[in-house]
XYZ file of C-alpha atoms in Angstrom:
278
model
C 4.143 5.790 -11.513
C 3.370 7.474 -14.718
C -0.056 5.422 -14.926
C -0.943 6.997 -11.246
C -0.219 10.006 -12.192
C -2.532 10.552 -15.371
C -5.658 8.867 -13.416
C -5.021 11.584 -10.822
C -5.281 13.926 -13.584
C -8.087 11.821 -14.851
C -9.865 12.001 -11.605
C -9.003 15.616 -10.827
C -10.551 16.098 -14.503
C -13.900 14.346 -13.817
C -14.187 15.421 -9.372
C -13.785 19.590 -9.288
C -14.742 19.247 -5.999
C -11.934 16.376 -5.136
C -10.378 17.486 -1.529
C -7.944 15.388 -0.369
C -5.587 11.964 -1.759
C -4.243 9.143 -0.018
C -1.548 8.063 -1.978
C -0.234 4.451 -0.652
C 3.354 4.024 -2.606
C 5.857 1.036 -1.812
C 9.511 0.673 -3.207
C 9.016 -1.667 -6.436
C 6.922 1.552 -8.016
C 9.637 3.041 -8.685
C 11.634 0.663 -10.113
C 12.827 1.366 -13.680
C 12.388 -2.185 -15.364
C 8.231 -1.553 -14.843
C 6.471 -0.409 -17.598
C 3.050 0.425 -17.868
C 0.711 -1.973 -17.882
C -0.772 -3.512 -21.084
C -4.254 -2.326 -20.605
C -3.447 1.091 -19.978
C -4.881 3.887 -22.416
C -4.296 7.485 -22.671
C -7.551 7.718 -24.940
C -9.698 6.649 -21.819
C -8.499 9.760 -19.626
C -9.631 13.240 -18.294
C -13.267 11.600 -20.522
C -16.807 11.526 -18.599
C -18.122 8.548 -20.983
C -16.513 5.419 -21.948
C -14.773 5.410 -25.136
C -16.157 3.713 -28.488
C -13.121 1.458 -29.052
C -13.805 0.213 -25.169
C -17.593 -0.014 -25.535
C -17.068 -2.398 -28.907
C -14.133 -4.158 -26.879
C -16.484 -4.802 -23.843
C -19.836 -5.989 -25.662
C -19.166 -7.684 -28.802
C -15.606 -9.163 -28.578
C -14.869 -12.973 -28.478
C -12.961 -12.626 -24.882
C -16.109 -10.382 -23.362
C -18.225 -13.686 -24.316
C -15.880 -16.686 -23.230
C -15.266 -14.209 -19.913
C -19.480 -14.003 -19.258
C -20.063 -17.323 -20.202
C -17.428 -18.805 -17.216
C -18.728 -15.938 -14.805
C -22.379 -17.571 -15.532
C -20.258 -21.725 -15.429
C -19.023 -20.363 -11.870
C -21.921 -18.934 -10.497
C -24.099 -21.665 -11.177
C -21.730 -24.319 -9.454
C -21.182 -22.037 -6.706
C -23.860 -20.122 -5.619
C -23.053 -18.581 -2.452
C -19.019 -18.060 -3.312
C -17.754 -14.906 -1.480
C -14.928 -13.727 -3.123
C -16.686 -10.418 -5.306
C -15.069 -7.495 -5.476
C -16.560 -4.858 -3.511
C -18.052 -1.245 -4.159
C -14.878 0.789 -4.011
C -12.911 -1.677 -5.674
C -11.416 -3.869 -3.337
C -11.809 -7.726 -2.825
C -12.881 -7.398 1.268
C -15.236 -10.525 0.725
C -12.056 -12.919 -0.901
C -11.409 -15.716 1.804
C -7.933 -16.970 1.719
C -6.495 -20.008 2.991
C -4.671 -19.530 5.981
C -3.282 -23.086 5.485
C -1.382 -21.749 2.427
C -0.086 -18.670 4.047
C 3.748 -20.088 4.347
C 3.251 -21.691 0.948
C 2.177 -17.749 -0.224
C 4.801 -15.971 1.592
C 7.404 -18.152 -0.420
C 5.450 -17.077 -3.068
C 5.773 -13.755 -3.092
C 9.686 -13.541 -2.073
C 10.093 -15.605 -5.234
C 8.251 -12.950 -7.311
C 10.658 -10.299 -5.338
C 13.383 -11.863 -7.138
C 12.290 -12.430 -10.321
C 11.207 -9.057 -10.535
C 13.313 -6.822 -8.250
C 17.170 -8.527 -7.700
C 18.223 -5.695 -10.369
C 16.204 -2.498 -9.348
C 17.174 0.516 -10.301
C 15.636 3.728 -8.938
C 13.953 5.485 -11.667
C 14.847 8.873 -12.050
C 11.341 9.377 -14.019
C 9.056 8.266 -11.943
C 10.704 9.925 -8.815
C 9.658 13.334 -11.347
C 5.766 11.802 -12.118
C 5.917 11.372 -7.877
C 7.198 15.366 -7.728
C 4.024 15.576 -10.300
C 1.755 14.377 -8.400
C 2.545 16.419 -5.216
C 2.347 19.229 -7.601
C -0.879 18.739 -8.527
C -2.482 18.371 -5.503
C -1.224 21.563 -5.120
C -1.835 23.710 -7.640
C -5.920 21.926 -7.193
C -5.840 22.859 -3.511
C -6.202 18.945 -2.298
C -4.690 17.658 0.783
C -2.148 15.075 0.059
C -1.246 12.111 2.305
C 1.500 9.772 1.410
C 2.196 6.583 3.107
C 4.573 4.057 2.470
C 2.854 0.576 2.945
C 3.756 -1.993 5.407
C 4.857 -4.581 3.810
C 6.093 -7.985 5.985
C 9.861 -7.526 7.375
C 11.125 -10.604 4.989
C 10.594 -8.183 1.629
C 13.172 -5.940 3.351
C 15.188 -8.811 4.099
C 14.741 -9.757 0.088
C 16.113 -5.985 -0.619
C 18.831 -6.607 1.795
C 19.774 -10.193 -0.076
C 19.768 -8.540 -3.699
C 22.855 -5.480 -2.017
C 19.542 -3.170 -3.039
C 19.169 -1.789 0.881
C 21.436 1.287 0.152
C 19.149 2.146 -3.016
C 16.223 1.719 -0.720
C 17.439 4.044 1.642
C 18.169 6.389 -1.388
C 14.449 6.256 -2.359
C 13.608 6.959 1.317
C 15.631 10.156 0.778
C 14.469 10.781 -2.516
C 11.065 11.075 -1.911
C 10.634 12.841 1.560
C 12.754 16.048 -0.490
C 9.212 16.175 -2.146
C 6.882 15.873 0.659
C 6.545 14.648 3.932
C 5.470 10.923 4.018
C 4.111 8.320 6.370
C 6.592 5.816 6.793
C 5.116 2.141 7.958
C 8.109 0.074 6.052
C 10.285 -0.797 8.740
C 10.584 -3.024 11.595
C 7.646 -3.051 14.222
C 5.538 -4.617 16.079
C 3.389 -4.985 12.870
C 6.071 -6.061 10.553
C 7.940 -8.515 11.987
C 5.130 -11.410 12.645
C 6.706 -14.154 12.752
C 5.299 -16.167 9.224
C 2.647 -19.107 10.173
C -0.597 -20.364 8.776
C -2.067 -18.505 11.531
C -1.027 -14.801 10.519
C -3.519 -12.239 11.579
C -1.442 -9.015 9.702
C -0.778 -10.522 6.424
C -2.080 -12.407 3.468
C 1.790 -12.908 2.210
C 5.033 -10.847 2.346
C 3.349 -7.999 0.730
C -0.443 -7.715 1.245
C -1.687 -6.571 4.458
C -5.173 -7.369 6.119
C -7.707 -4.510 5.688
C -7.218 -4.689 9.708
C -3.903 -3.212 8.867
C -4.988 -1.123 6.237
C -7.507 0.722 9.034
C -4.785 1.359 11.379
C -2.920 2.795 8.502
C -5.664 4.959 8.115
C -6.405 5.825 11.717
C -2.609 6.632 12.073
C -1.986 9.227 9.227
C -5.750 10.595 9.823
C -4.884 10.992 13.871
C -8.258 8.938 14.433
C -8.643 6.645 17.038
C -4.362 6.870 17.957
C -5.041 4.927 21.097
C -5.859 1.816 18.575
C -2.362 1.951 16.726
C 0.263 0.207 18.562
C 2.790 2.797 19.142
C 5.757 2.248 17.089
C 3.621 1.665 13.658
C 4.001 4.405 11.747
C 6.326 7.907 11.664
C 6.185 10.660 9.612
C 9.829 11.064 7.764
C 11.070 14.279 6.499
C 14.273 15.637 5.578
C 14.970 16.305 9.421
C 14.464 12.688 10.709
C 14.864 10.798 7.555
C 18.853 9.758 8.566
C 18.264 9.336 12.407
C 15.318 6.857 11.006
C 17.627 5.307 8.746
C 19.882 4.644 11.149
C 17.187 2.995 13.924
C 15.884 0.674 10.828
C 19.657 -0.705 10.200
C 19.785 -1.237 13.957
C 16.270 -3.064 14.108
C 17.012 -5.439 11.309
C 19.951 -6.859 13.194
C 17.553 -7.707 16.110
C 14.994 -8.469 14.311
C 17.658 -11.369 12.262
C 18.927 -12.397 15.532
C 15.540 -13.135 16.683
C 13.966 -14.410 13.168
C 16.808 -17.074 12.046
C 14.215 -18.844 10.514
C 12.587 -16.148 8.504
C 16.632 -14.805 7.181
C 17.495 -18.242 5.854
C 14.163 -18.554 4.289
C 14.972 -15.823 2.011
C 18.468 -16.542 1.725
C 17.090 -20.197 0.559
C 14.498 -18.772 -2.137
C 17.481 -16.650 -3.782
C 19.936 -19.633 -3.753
C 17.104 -21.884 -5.482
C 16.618 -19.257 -7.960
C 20.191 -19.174 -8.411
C 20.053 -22.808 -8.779
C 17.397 -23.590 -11.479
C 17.293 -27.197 -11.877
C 16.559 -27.304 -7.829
C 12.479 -25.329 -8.516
């Protein structure tokens, strides 16, 4: 959270004309175990030119030339691969195989454990959150949070770890700061049930940039006769505990319908438990 909040200052730095954020957060953000990551540099920020150390880095060091020389290995034995990353960023060209969408969902809920079965809400990063909504408005930009929609199995991971009640704390947490788009919760989006046919999700925590538009066209107010109707509700500190309360409820129907889906998360853990058995 720290790292997101000096690029916004970075970018805030380097756009004086920047007018509004959409800030996408999820639950594991704001977990105190993560640190920053490895390639992250202070000395790059709030700059307009790239710094010496990462021009040197970039052009003359041994991993620069064994990482050109396999781009140029790859590109010659497959021509016409589609898998580039895209203007803004983003990978919309990277073709996944739906046959390994149940083999990625398991995946993923592994990672959940490995990672997540002892979160602990960080009281630090909840501040660089109360940060960032503070910048935005001290700069005048219009700030939209959203909490992404991640598949109905990672809450089911939360649940399996006794971490729901923290969840629900972070729920709480942040809405005292600002009003957020809430998409983490059991709907029609949510709960598809997990094939090799899945048109919402990639694995249990990336969405399809189909998603990722109605996202968009539900916090914006564009297009609102495209969003199914229960995908997406703006918490605050009025409706955050009557929310709470409907998402408990959901879950139980949802586990009552999705057996399947609640024993294979309940089977990941156990085999994690169980060492010798991955």
């Amino acid at each position: 959270m720290y790292e997101i909040r000096r690029y916004l200052e970075h970018a805030i730095a380097n756009q004086k004309n920047l007018k509004e954020v959409i800030f996408g957060v999820d639950f594991f953000m704001f977990n105190s175990s993560l640190m920053n990551q490895p390639s992250f540099s202070e000395s790059r920020l709030e700059k307009r030119h790239i710094t010496w150390q990462d021009a040197i880095n970039s052009t003359f060091s041994i991993d620069t030339l064994y990482a050109s020389r396999e781009t140029i290995i790859d590109s010659l034995n497959q021509p016409n691969k589609d898998d580039t990353y895209g203007e803004n960023g983003f990978m919309p060209n990277r073709n996944l195989d739906n046959n390994q969408t149940e083999w990625r969902f398991n995946g993923g809920i592994k990672l959940y454990f490995e990672l997540h079965s002892n979160y602990q809400l960080s009281k630090p990063y909840l501040s660089d959150f109360k940060k960032i909504v503070q910048l935005c408005k001290e700069h005048d930009i219009k700030l939209k949070v959203f909490i992404s929609p991640s598949h109905a199995t990672d809450l089911e991971a939360i649940r399996a770890t006794g971490r729901w009640q923290i969840l629900e704390q972070w729920k709480r947490e942040i809405v005292k700061i600002v009003p957020v788009w809430d998409f983490y919760y059991y709907n029609s989006i949510t709960t598809e049930p997990i094939s090799n046919k899945m048109k919402n999700y990639a694995d249990n925590s990336h969405y399809t940039p189909q998603i990722g538009n109605l996202v968009l066209d539900r916090i914006l107010s564009y297009q609102d006769d495209q969003v199914p109707s229960d995908f997406g509700i703006l918490i605050t500190p009025e409706n955050i505990e009557s929310h709470l309360a409907k998402t408990r409820a959901d879950r139980e129907v949802w586990a009552r319908n999705n057996p399947d889906e609640v024993k294979l998360v309940k089977d990941i853990k156990h085999r994690l438990e169980q060492p010798d058995n991955y």
